[in-house]
mmCIF file of C-alpha atoms and ligand atoms in Angstrom:
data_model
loop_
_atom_site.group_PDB
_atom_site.id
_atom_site.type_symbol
_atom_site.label_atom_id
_atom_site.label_comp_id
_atom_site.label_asym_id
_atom_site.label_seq_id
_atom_site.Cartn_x
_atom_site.Cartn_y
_atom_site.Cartn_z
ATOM 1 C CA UNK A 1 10.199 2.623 19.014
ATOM 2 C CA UNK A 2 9.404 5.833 20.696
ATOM 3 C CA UNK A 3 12.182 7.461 18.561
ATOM 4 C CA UNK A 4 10.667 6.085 15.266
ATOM 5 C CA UNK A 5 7.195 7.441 16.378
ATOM 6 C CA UNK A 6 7.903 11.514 16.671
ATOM 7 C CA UNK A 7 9.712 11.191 13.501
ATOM 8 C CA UNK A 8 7.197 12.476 10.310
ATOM 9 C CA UNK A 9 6.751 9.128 8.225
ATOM 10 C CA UNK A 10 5.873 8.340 4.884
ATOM 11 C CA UNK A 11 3.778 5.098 3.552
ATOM 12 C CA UNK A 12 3.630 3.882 0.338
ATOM 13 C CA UNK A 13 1.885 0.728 0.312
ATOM 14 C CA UNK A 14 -1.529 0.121 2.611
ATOM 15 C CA UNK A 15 -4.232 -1.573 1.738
ATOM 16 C CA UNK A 16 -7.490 0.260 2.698
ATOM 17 C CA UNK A 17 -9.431 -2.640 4.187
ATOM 18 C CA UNK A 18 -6.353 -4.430 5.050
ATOM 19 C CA UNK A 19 -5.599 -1.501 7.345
ATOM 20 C CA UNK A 20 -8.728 -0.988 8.821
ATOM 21 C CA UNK A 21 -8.318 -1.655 12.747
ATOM 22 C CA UNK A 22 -10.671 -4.415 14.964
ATOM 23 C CA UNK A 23 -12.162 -1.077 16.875
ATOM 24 C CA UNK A 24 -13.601 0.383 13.288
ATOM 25 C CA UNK A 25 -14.433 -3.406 12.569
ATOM 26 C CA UNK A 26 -16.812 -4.472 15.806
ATOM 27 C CA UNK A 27 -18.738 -0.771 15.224
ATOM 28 C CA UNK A 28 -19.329 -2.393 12.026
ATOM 29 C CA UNK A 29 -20.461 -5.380 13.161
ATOM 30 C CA UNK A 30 -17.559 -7.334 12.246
ATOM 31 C CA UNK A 31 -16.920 -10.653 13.960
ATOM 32 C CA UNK A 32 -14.021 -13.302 13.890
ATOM 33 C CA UNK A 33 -11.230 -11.045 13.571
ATOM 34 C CA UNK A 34 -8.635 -12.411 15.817
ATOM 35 C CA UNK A 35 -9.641 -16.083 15.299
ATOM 36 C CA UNK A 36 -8.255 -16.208 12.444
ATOM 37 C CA UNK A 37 -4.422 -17.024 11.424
ATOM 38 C CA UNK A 38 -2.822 -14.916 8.721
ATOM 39 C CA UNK A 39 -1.290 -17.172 6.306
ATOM 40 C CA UNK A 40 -1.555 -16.163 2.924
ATOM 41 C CA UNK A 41 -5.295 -18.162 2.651
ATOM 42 C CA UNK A 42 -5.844 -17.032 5.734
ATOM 43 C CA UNK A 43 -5.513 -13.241 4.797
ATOM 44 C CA UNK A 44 -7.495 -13.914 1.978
ATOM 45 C CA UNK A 45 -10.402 -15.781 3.865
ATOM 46 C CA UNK A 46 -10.102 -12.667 5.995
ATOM 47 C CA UNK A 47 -10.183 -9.852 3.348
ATOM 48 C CA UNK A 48 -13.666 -11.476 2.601
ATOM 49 C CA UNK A 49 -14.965 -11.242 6.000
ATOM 50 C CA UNK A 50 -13.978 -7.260 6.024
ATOM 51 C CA UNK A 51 -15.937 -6.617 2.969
ATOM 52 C CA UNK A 52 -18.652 -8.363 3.988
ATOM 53 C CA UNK A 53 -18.927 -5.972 6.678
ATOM 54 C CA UNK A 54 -18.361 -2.922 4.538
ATOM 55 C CA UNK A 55 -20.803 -2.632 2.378
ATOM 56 C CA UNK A 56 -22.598 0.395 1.557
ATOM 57 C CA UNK A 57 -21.030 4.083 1.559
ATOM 58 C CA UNK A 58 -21.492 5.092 5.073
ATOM 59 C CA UNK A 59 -19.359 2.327 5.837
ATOM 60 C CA UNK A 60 -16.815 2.757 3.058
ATOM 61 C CA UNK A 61 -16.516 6.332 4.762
ATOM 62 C CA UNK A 62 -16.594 5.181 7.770
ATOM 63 C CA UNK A 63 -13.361 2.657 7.183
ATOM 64 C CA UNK A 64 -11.753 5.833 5.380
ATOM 65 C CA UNK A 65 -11.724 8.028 7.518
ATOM 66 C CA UNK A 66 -10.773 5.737 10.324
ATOM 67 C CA UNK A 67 -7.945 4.643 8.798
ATOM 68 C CA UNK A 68 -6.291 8.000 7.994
ATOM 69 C CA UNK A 69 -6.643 8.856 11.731
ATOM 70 C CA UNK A 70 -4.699 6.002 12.935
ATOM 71 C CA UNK A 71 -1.692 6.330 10.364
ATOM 72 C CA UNK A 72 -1.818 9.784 11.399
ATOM 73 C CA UNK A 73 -1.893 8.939 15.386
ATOM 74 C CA UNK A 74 1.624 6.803 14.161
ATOM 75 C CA UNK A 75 3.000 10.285 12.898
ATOM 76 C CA UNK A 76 2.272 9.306 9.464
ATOM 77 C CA UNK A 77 2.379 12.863 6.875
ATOM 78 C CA UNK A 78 2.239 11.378 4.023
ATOM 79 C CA UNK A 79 0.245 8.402 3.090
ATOM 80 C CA UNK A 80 -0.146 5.863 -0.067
ATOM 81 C CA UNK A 81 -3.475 4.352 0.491
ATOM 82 C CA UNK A 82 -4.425 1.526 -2.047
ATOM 83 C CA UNK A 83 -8.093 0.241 -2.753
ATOM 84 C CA UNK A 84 -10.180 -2.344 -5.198
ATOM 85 C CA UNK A 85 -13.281 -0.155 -6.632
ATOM 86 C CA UNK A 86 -16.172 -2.587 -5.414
ATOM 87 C CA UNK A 87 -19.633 -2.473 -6.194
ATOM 88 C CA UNK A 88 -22.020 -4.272 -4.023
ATOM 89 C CA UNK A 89 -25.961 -4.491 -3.730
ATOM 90 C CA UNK A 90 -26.240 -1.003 -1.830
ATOM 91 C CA UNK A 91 -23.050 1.239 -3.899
ATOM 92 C CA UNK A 92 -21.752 0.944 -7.228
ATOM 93 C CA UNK A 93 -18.083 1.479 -8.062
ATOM 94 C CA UNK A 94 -18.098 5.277 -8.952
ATOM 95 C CA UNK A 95 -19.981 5.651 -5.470
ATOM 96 C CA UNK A 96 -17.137 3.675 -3.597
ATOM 97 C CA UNK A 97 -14.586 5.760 -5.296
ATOM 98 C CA UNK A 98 -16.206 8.967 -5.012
ATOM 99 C CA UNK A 99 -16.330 8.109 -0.906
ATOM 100 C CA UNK A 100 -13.207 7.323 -0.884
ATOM 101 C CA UNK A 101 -11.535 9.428 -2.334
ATOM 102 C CA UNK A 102 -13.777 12.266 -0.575
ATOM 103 C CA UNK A 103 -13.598 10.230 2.929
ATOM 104 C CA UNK A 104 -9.632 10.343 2.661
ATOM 105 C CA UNK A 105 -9.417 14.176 1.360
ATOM 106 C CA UNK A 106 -11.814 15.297 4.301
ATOM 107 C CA UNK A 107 -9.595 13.053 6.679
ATOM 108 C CA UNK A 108 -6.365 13.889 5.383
ATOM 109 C CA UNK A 109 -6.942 17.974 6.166
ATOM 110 C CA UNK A 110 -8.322 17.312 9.494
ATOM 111 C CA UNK A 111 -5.418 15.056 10.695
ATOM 112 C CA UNK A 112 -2.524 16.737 8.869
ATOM 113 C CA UNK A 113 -1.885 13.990 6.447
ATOM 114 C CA UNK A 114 -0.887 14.761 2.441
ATOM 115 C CA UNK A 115 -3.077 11.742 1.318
ATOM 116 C CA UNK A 116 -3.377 10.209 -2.292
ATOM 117 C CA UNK A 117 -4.620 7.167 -3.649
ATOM 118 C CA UNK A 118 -3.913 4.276 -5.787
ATOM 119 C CA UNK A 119 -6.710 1.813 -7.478
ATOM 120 C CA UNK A 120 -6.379 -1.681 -7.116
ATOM 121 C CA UNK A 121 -7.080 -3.369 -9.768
ATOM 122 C CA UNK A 122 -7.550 -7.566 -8.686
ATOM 123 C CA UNK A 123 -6.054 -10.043 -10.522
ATOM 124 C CA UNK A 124 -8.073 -12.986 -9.048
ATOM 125 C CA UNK A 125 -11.590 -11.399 -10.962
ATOM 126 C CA UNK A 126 -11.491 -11.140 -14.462
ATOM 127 C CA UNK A 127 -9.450 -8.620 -16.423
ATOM 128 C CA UNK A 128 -12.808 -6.875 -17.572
ATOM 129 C CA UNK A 129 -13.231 -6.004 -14.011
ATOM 130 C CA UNK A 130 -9.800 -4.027 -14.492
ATOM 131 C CA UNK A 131 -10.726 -1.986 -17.045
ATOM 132 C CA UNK A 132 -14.439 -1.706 -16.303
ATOM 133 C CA UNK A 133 -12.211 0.139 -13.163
ATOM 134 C CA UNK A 134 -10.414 2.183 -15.274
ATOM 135 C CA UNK A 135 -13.551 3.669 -17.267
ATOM 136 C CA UNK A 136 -14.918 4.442 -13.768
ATOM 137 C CA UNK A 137 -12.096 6.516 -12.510
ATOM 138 C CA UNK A 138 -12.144 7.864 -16.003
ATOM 139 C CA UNK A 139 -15.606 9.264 -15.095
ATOM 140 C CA UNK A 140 -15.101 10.283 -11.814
ATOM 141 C CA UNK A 141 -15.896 14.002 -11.252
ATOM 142 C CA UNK A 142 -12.482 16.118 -10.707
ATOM 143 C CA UNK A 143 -12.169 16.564 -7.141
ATOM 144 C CA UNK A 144 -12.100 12.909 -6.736
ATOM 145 C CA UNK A 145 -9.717 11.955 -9.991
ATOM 146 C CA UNK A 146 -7.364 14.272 -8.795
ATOM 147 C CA UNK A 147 -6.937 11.969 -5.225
ATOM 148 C CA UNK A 148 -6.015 9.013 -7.984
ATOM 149 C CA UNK A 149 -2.331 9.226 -8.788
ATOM 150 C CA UNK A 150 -1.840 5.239 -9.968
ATOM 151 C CA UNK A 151 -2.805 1.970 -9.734
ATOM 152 C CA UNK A 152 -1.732 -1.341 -8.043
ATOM 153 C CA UNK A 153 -2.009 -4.873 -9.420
ATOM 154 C CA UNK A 154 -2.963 -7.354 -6.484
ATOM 155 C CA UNK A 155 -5.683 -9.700 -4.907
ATOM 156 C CA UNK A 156 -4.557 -13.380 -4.128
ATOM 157 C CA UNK A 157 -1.489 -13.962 -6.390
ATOM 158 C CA UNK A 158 -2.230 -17.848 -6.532
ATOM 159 C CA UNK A 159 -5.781 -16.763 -8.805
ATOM 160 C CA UNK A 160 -5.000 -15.231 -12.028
ATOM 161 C CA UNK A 161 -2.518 -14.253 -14.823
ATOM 162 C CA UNK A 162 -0.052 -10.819 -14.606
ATOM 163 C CA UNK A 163 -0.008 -11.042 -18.430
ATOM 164 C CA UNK A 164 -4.143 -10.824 -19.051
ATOM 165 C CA UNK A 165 -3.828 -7.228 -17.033
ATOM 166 C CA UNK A 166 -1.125 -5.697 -19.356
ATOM 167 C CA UNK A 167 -3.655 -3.948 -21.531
ATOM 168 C CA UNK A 168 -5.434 -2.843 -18.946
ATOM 169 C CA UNK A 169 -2.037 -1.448 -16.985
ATOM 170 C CA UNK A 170 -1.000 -0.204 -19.845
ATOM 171 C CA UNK A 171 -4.154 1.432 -20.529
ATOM 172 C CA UNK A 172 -4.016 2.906 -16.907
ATOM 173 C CA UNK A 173 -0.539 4.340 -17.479
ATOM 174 C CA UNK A 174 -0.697 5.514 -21.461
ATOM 175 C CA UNK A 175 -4.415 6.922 -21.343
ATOM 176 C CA UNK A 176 -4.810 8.242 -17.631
ATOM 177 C CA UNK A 177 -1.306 8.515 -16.964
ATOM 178 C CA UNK A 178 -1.434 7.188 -13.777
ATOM 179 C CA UNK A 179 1.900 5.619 -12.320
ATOM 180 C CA UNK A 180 1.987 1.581 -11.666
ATOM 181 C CA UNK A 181 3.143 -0.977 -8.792
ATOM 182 C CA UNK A 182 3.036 -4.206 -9.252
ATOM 183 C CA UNK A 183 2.510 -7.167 -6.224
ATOM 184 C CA UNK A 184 5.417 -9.510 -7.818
ATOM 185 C CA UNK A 185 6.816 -12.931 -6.234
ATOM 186 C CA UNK A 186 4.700 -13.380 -3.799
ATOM 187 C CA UNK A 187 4.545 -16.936 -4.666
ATOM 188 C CA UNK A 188 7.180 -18.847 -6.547
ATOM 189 C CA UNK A 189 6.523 -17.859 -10.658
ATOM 190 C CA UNK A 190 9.845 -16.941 -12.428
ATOM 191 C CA UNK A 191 8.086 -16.833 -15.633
ATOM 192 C CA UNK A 192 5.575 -13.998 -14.471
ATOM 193 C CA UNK A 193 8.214 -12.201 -12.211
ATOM 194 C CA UNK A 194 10.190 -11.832 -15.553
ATOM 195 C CA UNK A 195 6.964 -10.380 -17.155
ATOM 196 C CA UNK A 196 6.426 -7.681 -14.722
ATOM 197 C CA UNK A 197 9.706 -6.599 -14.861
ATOM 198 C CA UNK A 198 9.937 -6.463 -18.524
ATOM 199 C CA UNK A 199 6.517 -4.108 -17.894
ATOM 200 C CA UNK A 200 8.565 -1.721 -15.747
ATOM 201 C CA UNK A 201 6.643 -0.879 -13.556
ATOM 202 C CA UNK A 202 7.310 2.264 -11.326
ATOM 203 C CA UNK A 203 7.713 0.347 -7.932
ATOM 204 C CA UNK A 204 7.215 -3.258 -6.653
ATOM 205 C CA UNK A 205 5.451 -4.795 -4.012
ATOM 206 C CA UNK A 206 7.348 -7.246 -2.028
ATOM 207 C CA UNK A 207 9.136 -8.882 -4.525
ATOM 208 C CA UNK A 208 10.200 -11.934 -2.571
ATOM 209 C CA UNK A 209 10.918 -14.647 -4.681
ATOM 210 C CA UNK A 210 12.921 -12.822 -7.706
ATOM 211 C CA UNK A 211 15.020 -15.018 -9.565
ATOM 212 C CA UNK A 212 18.806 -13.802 -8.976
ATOM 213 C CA UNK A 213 19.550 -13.247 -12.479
ATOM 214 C CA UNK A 214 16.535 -10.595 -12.423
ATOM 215 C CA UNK A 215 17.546 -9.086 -9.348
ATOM 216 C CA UNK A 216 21.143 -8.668 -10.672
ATOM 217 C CA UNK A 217 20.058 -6.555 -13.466
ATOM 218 C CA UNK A 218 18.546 -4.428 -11.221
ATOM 219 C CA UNK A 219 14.656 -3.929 -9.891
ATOM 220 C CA UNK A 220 12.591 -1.347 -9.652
ATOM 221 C CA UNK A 221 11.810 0.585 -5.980
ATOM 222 C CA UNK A 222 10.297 -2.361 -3.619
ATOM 223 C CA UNK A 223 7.676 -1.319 -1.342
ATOM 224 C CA UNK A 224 8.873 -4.218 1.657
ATOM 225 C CA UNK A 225 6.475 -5.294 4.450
ATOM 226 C CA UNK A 226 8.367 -7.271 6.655
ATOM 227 C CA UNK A 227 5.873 -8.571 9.734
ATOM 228 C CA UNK A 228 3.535 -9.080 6.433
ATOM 229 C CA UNK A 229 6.252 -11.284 4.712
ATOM 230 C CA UNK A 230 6.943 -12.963 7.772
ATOM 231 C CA UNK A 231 3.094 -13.871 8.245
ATOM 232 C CA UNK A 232 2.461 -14.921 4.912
ATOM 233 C CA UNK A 233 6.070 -16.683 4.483
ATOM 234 C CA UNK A 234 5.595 -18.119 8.211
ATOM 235 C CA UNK A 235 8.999 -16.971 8.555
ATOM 236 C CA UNK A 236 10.810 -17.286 12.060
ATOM 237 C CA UNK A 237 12.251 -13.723 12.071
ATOM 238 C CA UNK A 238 13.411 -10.415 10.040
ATOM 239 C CA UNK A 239 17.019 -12.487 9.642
ATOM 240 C CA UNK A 240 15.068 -14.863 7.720
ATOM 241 C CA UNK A 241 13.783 -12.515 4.955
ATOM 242 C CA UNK A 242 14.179 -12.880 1.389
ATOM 243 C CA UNK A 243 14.007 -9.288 0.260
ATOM 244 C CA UNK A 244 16.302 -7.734 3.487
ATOM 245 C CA UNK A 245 19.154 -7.077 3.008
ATOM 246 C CA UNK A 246 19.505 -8.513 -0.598
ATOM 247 C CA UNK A 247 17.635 -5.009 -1.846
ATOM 248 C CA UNK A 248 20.100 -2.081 -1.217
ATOM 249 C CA UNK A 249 18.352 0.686 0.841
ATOM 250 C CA UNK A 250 18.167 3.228 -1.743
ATOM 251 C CA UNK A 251 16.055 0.965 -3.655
ATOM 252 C CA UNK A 252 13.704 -0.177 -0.573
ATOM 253 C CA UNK A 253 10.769 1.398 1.416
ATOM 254 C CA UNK A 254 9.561 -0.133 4.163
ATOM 255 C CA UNK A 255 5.320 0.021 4.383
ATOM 256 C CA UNK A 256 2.858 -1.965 6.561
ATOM 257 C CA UNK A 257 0.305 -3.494 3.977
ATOM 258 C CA UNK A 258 -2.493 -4.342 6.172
ATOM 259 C CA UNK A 259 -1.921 -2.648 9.110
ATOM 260 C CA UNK A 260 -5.146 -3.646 10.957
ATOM 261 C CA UNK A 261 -4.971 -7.313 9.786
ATOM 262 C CA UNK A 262 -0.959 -7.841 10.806
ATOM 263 C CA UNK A 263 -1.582 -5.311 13.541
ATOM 264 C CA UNK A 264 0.573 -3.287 13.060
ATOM 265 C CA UNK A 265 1.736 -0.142 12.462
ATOM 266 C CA UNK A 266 4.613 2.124 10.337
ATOM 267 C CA UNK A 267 6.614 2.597 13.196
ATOM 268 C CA UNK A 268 7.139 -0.916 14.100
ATOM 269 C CA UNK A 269 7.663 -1.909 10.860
ATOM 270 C CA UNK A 270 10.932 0.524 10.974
ATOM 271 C CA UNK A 271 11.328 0.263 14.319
ATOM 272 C CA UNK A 272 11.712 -3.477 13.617
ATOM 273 C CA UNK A 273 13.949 -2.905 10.727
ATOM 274 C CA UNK A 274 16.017 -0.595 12.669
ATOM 275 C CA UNK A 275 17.178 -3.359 15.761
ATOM 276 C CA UNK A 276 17.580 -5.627 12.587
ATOM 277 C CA UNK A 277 20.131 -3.586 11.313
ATOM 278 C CA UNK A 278 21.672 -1.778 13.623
ATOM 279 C CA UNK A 279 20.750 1.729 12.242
ATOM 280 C CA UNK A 280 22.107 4.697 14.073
ATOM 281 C CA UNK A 281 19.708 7.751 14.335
ATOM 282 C CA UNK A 282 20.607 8.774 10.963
ATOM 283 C CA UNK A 283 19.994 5.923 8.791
ATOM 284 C CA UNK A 284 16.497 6.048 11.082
ATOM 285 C CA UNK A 285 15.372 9.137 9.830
ATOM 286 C CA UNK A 286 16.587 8.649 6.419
ATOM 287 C CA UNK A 287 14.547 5.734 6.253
ATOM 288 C CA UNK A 288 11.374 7.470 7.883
ATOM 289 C CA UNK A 289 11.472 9.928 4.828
ATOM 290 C CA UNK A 290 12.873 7.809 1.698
ATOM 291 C CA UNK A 291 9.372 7.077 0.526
ATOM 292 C CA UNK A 292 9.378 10.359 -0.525
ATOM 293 C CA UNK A 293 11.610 10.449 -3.005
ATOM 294 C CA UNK A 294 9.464 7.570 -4.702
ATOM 295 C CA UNK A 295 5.840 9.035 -4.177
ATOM 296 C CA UNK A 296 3.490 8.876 -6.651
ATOM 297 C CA UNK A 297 1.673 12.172 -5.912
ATOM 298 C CA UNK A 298 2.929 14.786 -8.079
ATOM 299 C CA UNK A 299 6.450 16.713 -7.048
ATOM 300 C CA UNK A 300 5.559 19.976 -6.724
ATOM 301 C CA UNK A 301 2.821 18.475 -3.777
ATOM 302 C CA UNK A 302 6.057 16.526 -2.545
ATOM 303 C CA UNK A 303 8.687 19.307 -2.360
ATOM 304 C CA UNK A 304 6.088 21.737 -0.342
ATOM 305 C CA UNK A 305 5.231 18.558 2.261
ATOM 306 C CA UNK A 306 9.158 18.553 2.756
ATOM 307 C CA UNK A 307 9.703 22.068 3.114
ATOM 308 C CA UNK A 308 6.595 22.063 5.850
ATOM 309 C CA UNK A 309 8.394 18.740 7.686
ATOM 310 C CA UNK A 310 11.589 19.585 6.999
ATOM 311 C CA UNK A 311 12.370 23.111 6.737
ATOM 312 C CA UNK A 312 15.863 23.218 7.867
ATOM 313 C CA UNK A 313 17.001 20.449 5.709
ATOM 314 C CA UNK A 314 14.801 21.386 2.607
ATOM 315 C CA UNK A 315 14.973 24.781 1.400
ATOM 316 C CA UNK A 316 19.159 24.546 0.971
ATOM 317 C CA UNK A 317 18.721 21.646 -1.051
HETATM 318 P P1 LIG B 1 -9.181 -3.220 -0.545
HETATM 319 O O1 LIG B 1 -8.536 -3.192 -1.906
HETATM 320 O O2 LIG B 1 -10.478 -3.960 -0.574
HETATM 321 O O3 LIG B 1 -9.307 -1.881 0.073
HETATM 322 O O4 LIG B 1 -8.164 -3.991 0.413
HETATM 323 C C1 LIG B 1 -8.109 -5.400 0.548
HETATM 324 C C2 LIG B 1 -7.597 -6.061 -0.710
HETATM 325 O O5 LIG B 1 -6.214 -5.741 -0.929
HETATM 326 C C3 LIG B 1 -7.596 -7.578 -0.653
HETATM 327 O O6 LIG B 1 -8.862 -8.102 -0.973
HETATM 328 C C4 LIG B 1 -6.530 -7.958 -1.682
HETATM 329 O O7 LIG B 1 -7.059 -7.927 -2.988
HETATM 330 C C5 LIG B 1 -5.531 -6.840 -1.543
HETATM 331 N N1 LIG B 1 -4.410 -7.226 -0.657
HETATM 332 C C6 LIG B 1 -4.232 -6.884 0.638
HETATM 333 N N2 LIG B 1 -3.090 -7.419 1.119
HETATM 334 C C7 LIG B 1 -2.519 -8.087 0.104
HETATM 335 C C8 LIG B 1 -1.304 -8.845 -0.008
HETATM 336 O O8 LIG B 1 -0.508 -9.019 0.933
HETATM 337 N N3 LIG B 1 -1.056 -9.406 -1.228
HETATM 338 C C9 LIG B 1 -1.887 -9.225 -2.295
HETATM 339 N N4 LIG B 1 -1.541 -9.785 -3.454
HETATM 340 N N5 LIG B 1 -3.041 -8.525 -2.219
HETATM 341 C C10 LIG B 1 -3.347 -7.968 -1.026
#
């Protein structure tokens, strides 16, 4: 574990509130954090209690900011974050995203962290809500548009059809030309996984229950949270996973999704993956820096992180 922590690391797939930790919570005011368990309900049930506690901008910065300080405490350089624009009594959606994506920019120079965002759009509210989304980050001023670099379909995949947000995804990738990942198979539905892929989107996340026939003809990138798959699956261990080792490696990044909420963080996530596996150092650092190669944020911002981290290795490549 120490090993996995000095290396530079590279997340693709975190939830904002889901990663928010119980320290930023009880300053908040938040209550009933451990109590709960974390089955898939019990996330959800959960993911309601955080937002009840966040609710105006100075809180949304709050959570921001505190959250790009601890992935960068875990030696994280580059980092995915992920959030549902959400207008309450005391902030409207533009301000959330506007905080946000200010919150995370601010935090991001401070702590050394390349940060970029992706908009969650929620499949368990109605597919208006998508693009009324959409129009906002449309509208946002340019300093905070340019933290946007795609969107994420999620929310509790038992609420909700994949197939009423296609216009809206493919509004997001056609008109604002933002890149798309997809939550797919979290629950059993071979129908919808076989709609999502036929979307293409540009990565996955999770992807657990994918028909065999699917996976043979190949999937896109899956973003793979394993304690998060255990919890939710109420799996008895990493052996047990659907997605590991089926997936090959090049076509896998390993991510925390709600870091605060599983507690846990990106280096136990690999570090886990690692015993699992048997990786030598190599394969270790390979895997530290693969979600690289599948970033969303645009290349030329990529290639100059690497050549910072990586100097040795980059600039003869
Ligand atoms: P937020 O988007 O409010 O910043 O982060 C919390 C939200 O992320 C949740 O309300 C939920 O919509 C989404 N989310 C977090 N973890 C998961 C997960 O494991 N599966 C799915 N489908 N959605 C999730």
């Amino acid at each position: 574990e120490a090993f996995v922590r000095t290396l530079p690391k590279a997340e693709l797939h975190a939830h904002l509130h889901g990663s928010v930790r119980e320290d930023t919570l009880r300053a908040l005011g938040c209550t009933g954090f451990v109590a709960q368990g974390r089955t898939l309900e019990e996330c959800f049930a959960l993911f309601a209690t955080i937002h009840d506690a966040v609710q105006d901008v100075n809180a949304v910065r709050r959570v921001a900011e505190d959250v790009v300080r601890d992935f960068a405490q875990d030696n994280v350089r580059y980092l995915e974050l992920r959030s549902t624009p959400r207008a309450t009594a005391h902030m409207t959606k533009h301000e959330y995203l506007v905080t946000v994506a200010d919150a995370v920019r601010t935090a991001g120079a401070k702590h050394d962290v390349l940060v970029r965002l992706l908009v969650s759009l929620d499949r368990a509210r109605d597919p208006s809500d998508a693009n009324d989304s959409l129009d906002v980050v449309k509208a946002l001023p340019a300093h905070a548009k340019a933290m946007i670099v795609g969107v994420d379909l999620s929310g509790n995949p038992t609420k909700g059809r994949f197939a009423d947000f296609v216009p809206a995804l493919t509004r997001a990738r056609s008109e604002l030309g933002l890149k798309v990942t997809i939550h797919c198979g979290e629950v059993h539905d071979d129908n919808e996984v076989a709609e999502i892929l036929a979307f293409a989107p540009d990565r996955l996340g999770h992807a657990l229950h994918v028909p065999a026939s699917l996976r043979a003809k190949g999937l896109p990138v899956v973003e793979c949270c394993p304690t998060s798959n255990i919890k939710t699956l109420a799996l008895d261990a990493l052996h047990e996973h659907p997605v590991l080792p089926p997936v090959d490696w090049a076509h896998l990044v390993v991510c925390t999704d709600d870091a605060g909420v599983f507690e846990t963080s990106l280096t136990k996530e690999m570090t886990m993956v690692a015993h699992e596996f048997r990786l030598s150092r190599d394969q270790i650092a390979q895997l530290t820096r693969a979600p690289l190669r599948h970033a969303f944020a645009h290349p030329k911002d990529i290639r100059s992180l690497e050549m910072r981290l990586w100097p040795s290795q980059t600039s003869s490549s």
